[in-house]
Short mmCIF file of C-alpha atoms in Angstrom, two decimals:
data_model
loop_
_atom_site.label_atom_id
_atom_site.label_comp_id
_atom_site.label_asym_id
_atom_site.label_seq_id
_atom_site.Cartn_x
_atom_site.Cartn_y
_atom_site.Cartn_z
CA MET A 1 78.75 68.74 110.52
CA SER A 2 81.16 65.35 110.67
CA SER A 3 84.76 65.36 112.15
CA HIS A 4 86.01 64.81 108.57
CA PRO A 5 86.70 68.40 107.72
CA PHE A 6 86.07 67.92 103.79
CA ALA A 7 82.92 66.90 101.54
CA GLU A 8 83.98 63.59 100.41
CA THR A 9 82.44 64.46 96.70
CA PRO A 10 83.28 61.66 93.67
CA GLU A 11 84.95 62.31 90.47
CA PRO A 12 83.64 65.93 88.72
CA PRO A 13 81.58 66.96 87.39
CA TYR A 14 79.05 68.01 90.11
CA VAL A 15 77.05 70.88 91.45
CA ALA A 16 79.39 73.50 94.30
CA VAL A 17 76.24 75.91 95.73
CA ILE A 18 78.69 78.92 97.00
CA PHE A 19 76.72 80.58 99.66
CA THR A 20 78.33 83.94 100.98
CA SER A 21 77.26 85.57 103.75
CA VAL A 22 77.35 87.98 106.61
CA ARG A 23 75.30 87.99 109.48
CA THR A 24 73.28 90.51 111.29
CA PRO A 25 73.99 91.37 115.24
CA GLY A 26 72.49 88.96 117.50
CA ASP A 27 71.45 85.17 117.30
CA ASN A 28 67.78 85.57 116.38
CA GLY A 29 67.47 81.78 116.35
CA TYR A 30 70.18 81.51 113.91
CA ALA A 31 72.11 78.66 115.63
CA VAL A 32 68.49 76.91 115.43
CA MET A 33 67.95 77.06 112.21
CA SER A 34 71.14 76.90 110.87
CA ALA A 35 71.35 73.26 112.57
CA SER A 36 68.42 72.17 111.16
CA MET A 37 68.93 73.25 107.62
CA ASP A 38 72.37 71.34 107.89
CA ALA A 39 70.77 67.95 108.96
CA LEU A 40 67.93 68.68 106.21
CA ALA A 41 70.52 69.09 103.44
CA ARG A 42 72.08 66.13 104.53
CA GLU A 43 68.80 64.51 103.97
CA GLN A 44 67.91 65.46 100.49
CA PRO A 45 68.74 63.64 96.92
CA GLY A 46 71.72 64.37 95.53
CA PHE A 47 73.55 65.97 98.55
CA LEU A 48 77.38 65.28 98.41
CA GLY A 49 78.42 66.91 101.39
CA ILE A 50 79.00 70.60 102.70
CA GLU A 51 82.11 72.51 103.83
CA SER A 52 81.48 75.75 106.31
CA ALA A 53 83.66 78.48 107.62
CA ARG A 54 82.84 81.91 109.70
CA GLU A 55 85.28 84.54 110.42
CA GLY A 56 83.75 87.88 109.66
CA VAL A 57 82.47 86.68 106.40
CA GLY A 58 80.65 83.53 106.42
CA ILE A 59 81.11 80.88 103.59
CA THR A 60 79.48 77.45 103.07
CA VAL A 61 80.05 75.18 100.14
CA SER A 62 77.68 72.24 99.55
CA TYR A 63 77.98 70.04 97.02
CA TRP A 64 74.96 68.35 94.65
CA ALA A 65 75.17 65.65 92.19
CA ASP A 66 73.45 68.06 89.55
CA GLN A 67 72.02 70.76 88.76
CA ALA A 68 68.00 69.33 89.42
CA ALA A 69 69.54 68.26 93.01
CA ALA A 70 70.51 71.93 94.12
CA ARG A 71 67.68 73.36 92.54
CA GLY A 72 65.85 70.82 94.28
CA TRP A 73 67.61 71.98 97.50
CA LYS A 74 67.03 75.65 96.95
CA GLN A 75 63.25 74.91 96.78
CA VAL A 76 63.56 73.31 99.99
CA ALA A 77 65.63 75.81 101.93
CA ALA A 78 63.79 79.00 100.70
CA HIS A 79 60.19 77.44 102.17
CA LEU A 80 62.28 77.21 105.41
CA VAL A 81 63.58 80.35 105.46
CA ALA A 82 60.41 82.01 103.94
CA GLN A 83 58.47 80.21 106.92
CA ARG A 84 60.14 81.85 109.54
CA ARG A 85 60.51 85.20 107.40
CA GLY A 86 64.78 84.84 108.37
CA ARG A 87 66.38 86.05 105.62
CA ASP A 88 66.62 90.07 106.36
CA VAL A 89 66.55 88.75 110.49
CA TRP A 90 69.68 86.34 109.83
CA TYR A 91 71.64 88.26 106.78
CA ALA A 92 73.08 91.54 106.70
CA ASP A 93 74.01 90.57 102.64
CA TYR A 94 74.55 87.58 101.19
CA ARG A 95 75.88 86.18 97.45
CA VAL A 96 74.85 82.44 96.19
CA ARG A 97 76.69 80.83 93.16
CA VAL A 98 75.91 78.32 91.61
CA ALA A 99 78.65 76.26 90.10
CA THR A 100 79.91 73.21 88.05
CA VAL A 101 83.16 71.82 89.61
CA GLU A 102 85.36 70.06 86.67
CA ARG A 103 88.17 69.59 88.33
CA GLU A 104 89.60 68.34 92.15
CA TYR A 105 92.89 67.59 93.39
CA GLY A 106 94.42 66.93 96.95
CA PRO A 107 97.70 66.46 97.88
CA GLU A 108 97.90 62.76 96.61
CA SER A 109 97.56 64.58 92.87
CA SER A 110 101.57 65.24 92.40
CA SER A 111 100.25 68.28 89.46
CA LEU A 112 98.87 70.53 92.05
CA ASP A 113 100.84 71.72 94.53
CA GLY A 114 99.10 75.15 96.01
CA GLU A 115 96.65 76.06 94.15
CA HIS A 116 95.91 78.69 96.97
CA MET B 1 91.70 91.50 101.66
CA SER B 2 89.38 94.64 100.66
CA SER B 3 86.99 95.97 103.55
CA HIS B 4 83.82 94.72 101.28
CA PRO B 5 82.91 91.21 102.45
CA PHE B 6 82.19 89.75 99.02
CA ALA B 7 84.49 89.66 95.49
CA GLU B 8 82.22 92.07 93.06
CA THR B 9 82.23 89.07 90.24
CA PRO B 10 80.64 90.18 86.93
CA GLU B 11 77.65 88.34 85.16
CA PRO B 12 78.63 84.44 84.50
CA PRO B 13 79.83 82.47 83.84
CA TYR B 14 83.66 83.05 85.37
CA VAL B 15 85.52 80.64 86.93
CA ALA B 16 85.56 79.66 91.02
CA VAL B 17 88.55 77.74 92.55
CA ILE B 18 87.54 76.60 95.96
CA PHE B 19 90.59 75.69 98.44
CA THR B 20 89.51 74.29 101.82
CA SER B 21 92.58 73.62 103.81
CA VAL B 22 93.28 71.79 107.35
CA ARG B 23 96.18 73.82 109.04
CA THR B 24 99.20 72.57 110.93
CA PRO B 25 99.65 73.57 114.37
CA GLY B 26 101.66 77.11 114.59
CA ASP B 27 102.65 79.55 112.37
CA ASN B 28 105.42 78.52 110.55
CA GLY B 29 105.67 81.40 108.02
CA TYR B 30 101.80 80.74 107.10
CA ALA B 31 100.10 84.08 107.95
CA VAL B 32 103.35 85.72 105.85
CA MET B 33 102.74 83.64 103.14
CA SER B 34 99.01 83.85 103.16
CA ALA B 35 99.33 88.09 102.93
CA SER B 36 101.85 87.54 100.03
CA MET B 37 99.86 85.00 97.88
CA ASP B 38 96.64 87.52 98.75
CA ALA B 39 98.34 90.30 97.41
CA LEU B 40 99.89 88.49 94.53
CA ALA B 41 96.68 87.18 93.47
CA ARG B 42 95.22 90.17 93.11
CA GLU B 43 97.82 91.47 90.35
CA GLN B 44 97.23 88.23 88.24
CA PRO B 45 95.70 88.47 85.06
CA GLY B 46 92.02 87.68 84.86
CA PHE B 47 91.68 87.87 88.80
CA LEU B 48 87.93 88.99 90.10
CA GLY B 49 87.97 88.27 93.52
CA ILE B 50 88.51 86.54 96.59
CA GLU B 51 86.40 85.43 99.62
CA SER B 52 88.06 83.92 103.20
CA ALA B 53 87.23 82.34 106.32
CA ARG B 54 88.70 79.97 108.45
CA GLU B 55 86.81 78.26 111.44
CA GLY B 56 88.38 74.93 111.95
CA VAL B 57 88.43 74.37 108.20
CA GLY B 58 89.63 77.03 106.25
CA ILE B 59 87.52 78.19 102.76
CA THR B 60 89.41 80.67 100.48
CA VAL B 61 87.40 81.06 97.15
CA SER B 62 89.19 82.97 94.36
CA TYR B 63 87.34 83.92 91.19
CA TRP B 64 88.62 84.47 87.61
CA ALA B 65 87.63 85.46 84.54
CA ASP B 66 87.95 81.95 82.80
CA GLN B 67 89.67 78.91 82.94
CA ALA B 68 93.36 79.89 81.52
CA ALA B 69 93.08 82.58 84.40
CA ALA B 70 92.67 80.27 86.79
CA ARG B 71 95.67 78.14 85.79
CA GLY B 72 97.61 80.84 85.43
CA TRP B 73 97.22 81.80 89.22
CA LYS B 74 97.68 77.73 90.30
CA GLN B 75 101.09 77.87 88.15
CA VAL B 76 102.28 81.60 89.85
CA ALA B 77 101.25 79.69 93.60
CA ALA B 78 102.76 76.74 92.66
CA HIS B 79 105.92 78.27 92.01
CA LEU B 80 105.62 80.10 95.32
CA VAL B 81 104.66 77.18 97.57
CA ALA B 82 107.24 75.02 96.10
CA GLN B 83 110.28 77.68 96.53
CA ARG B 84 109.07 77.94 99.88
CA ARG B 85 109.05 73.76 100.40
CA GLY B 86 105.40 75.19 102.25
CA ARG B 87 102.83 72.83 101.42
CA ASP B 88 103.39 70.02 103.85
CA VAL B 89 104.68 72.40 106.58
CA TRP B 90 101.14 74.52 106.11
CA TYR B 91 98.54 72.15 105.37
CA ALA B 92 97.25 68.86 107.33
CA ASP B 93 95.30 68.90 104.52
CA TYR B 94 93.30 70.50 101.60
CA ARG B 95 91.02 69.81 98.34
CA VAL B 96 90.78 72.09 95.16
CA ARG B 97 88.43 72.44 93.26
CA VAL B 98 88.14 74.27 90.28
CA ALA B 99 84.19 75.55 88.91
CA THR B 100 82.73 77.30 86.48
CA VAL B 101 80.20 79.67 87.76
CA GLU B 102 76.86 79.76 86.14
CA ARG B 103 74.80 81.65 88.27
CA GLU B 104 74.56 84.49 91.37
CA TYR B 105 72.50 85.20 93.29
CA GLY B 106 71.70 88.23 95.89
CA PRO B 107 69.20 89.45 98.12
CA GLU B 108 67.77 91.64 95.50
CA SER B 109 67.01 88.51 93.53
CA SER B 110 63.55 88.22 94.33
CA SER B 111 63.35 84.27 93.03
CA LEU B 112 66.52 83.55 96.19
CA ASP B 113 65.49 83.00 98.71
CA GLY B 114 67.77 81.52 101.28
CA GLU B 115 69.84 78.57 98.88
CA HIS B 116 71.98 77.69 102.25
#
């Protein structure tokens, strides 16, 4: 994870994969897997950035150039997780939502104060 | 925030507002504002759910029935934040991304193992 907290994404449209999860108790190899997944994601074609936080629930949003890039990552990630039989070991539950980002704002966008 | 960690969203399409932020030091009324924003969001037309975690960076994803509902919330939230002059006090930096969710998966979707 870079020291910059936000993904530096281009002008929309691009694709966001919102991965929300609840962990199982214990590490069970999760920390190592998570770091290697992160590193692997950054090597994929079409990778734009990733943002992640865990506080009870974990939310990881990865950003991709297009739907094909997001699908490519899904296949790589699924293969890796299947190899390690990790899904049921690491996650009590999860949701994945694939979305097309249409607008992006920051503090410089005067029209956008606090879309919380 | 309900005890269930995931927003219970309907079949896509629907709209996700991804709010990523870095806080300023100190509370400065943030905790009270955040709780009241959360309660207010739940009362808005078209509100579907919200997921939130902070770990260095904060990620809050709110889900809305359509773009009009997301825009309505933006106006309500902007007004509230402006009233309290909170944006610069609470946030060192932030990004808002508005996206249309096209696909959603969970553990029951056999084709989707570990889209991390």
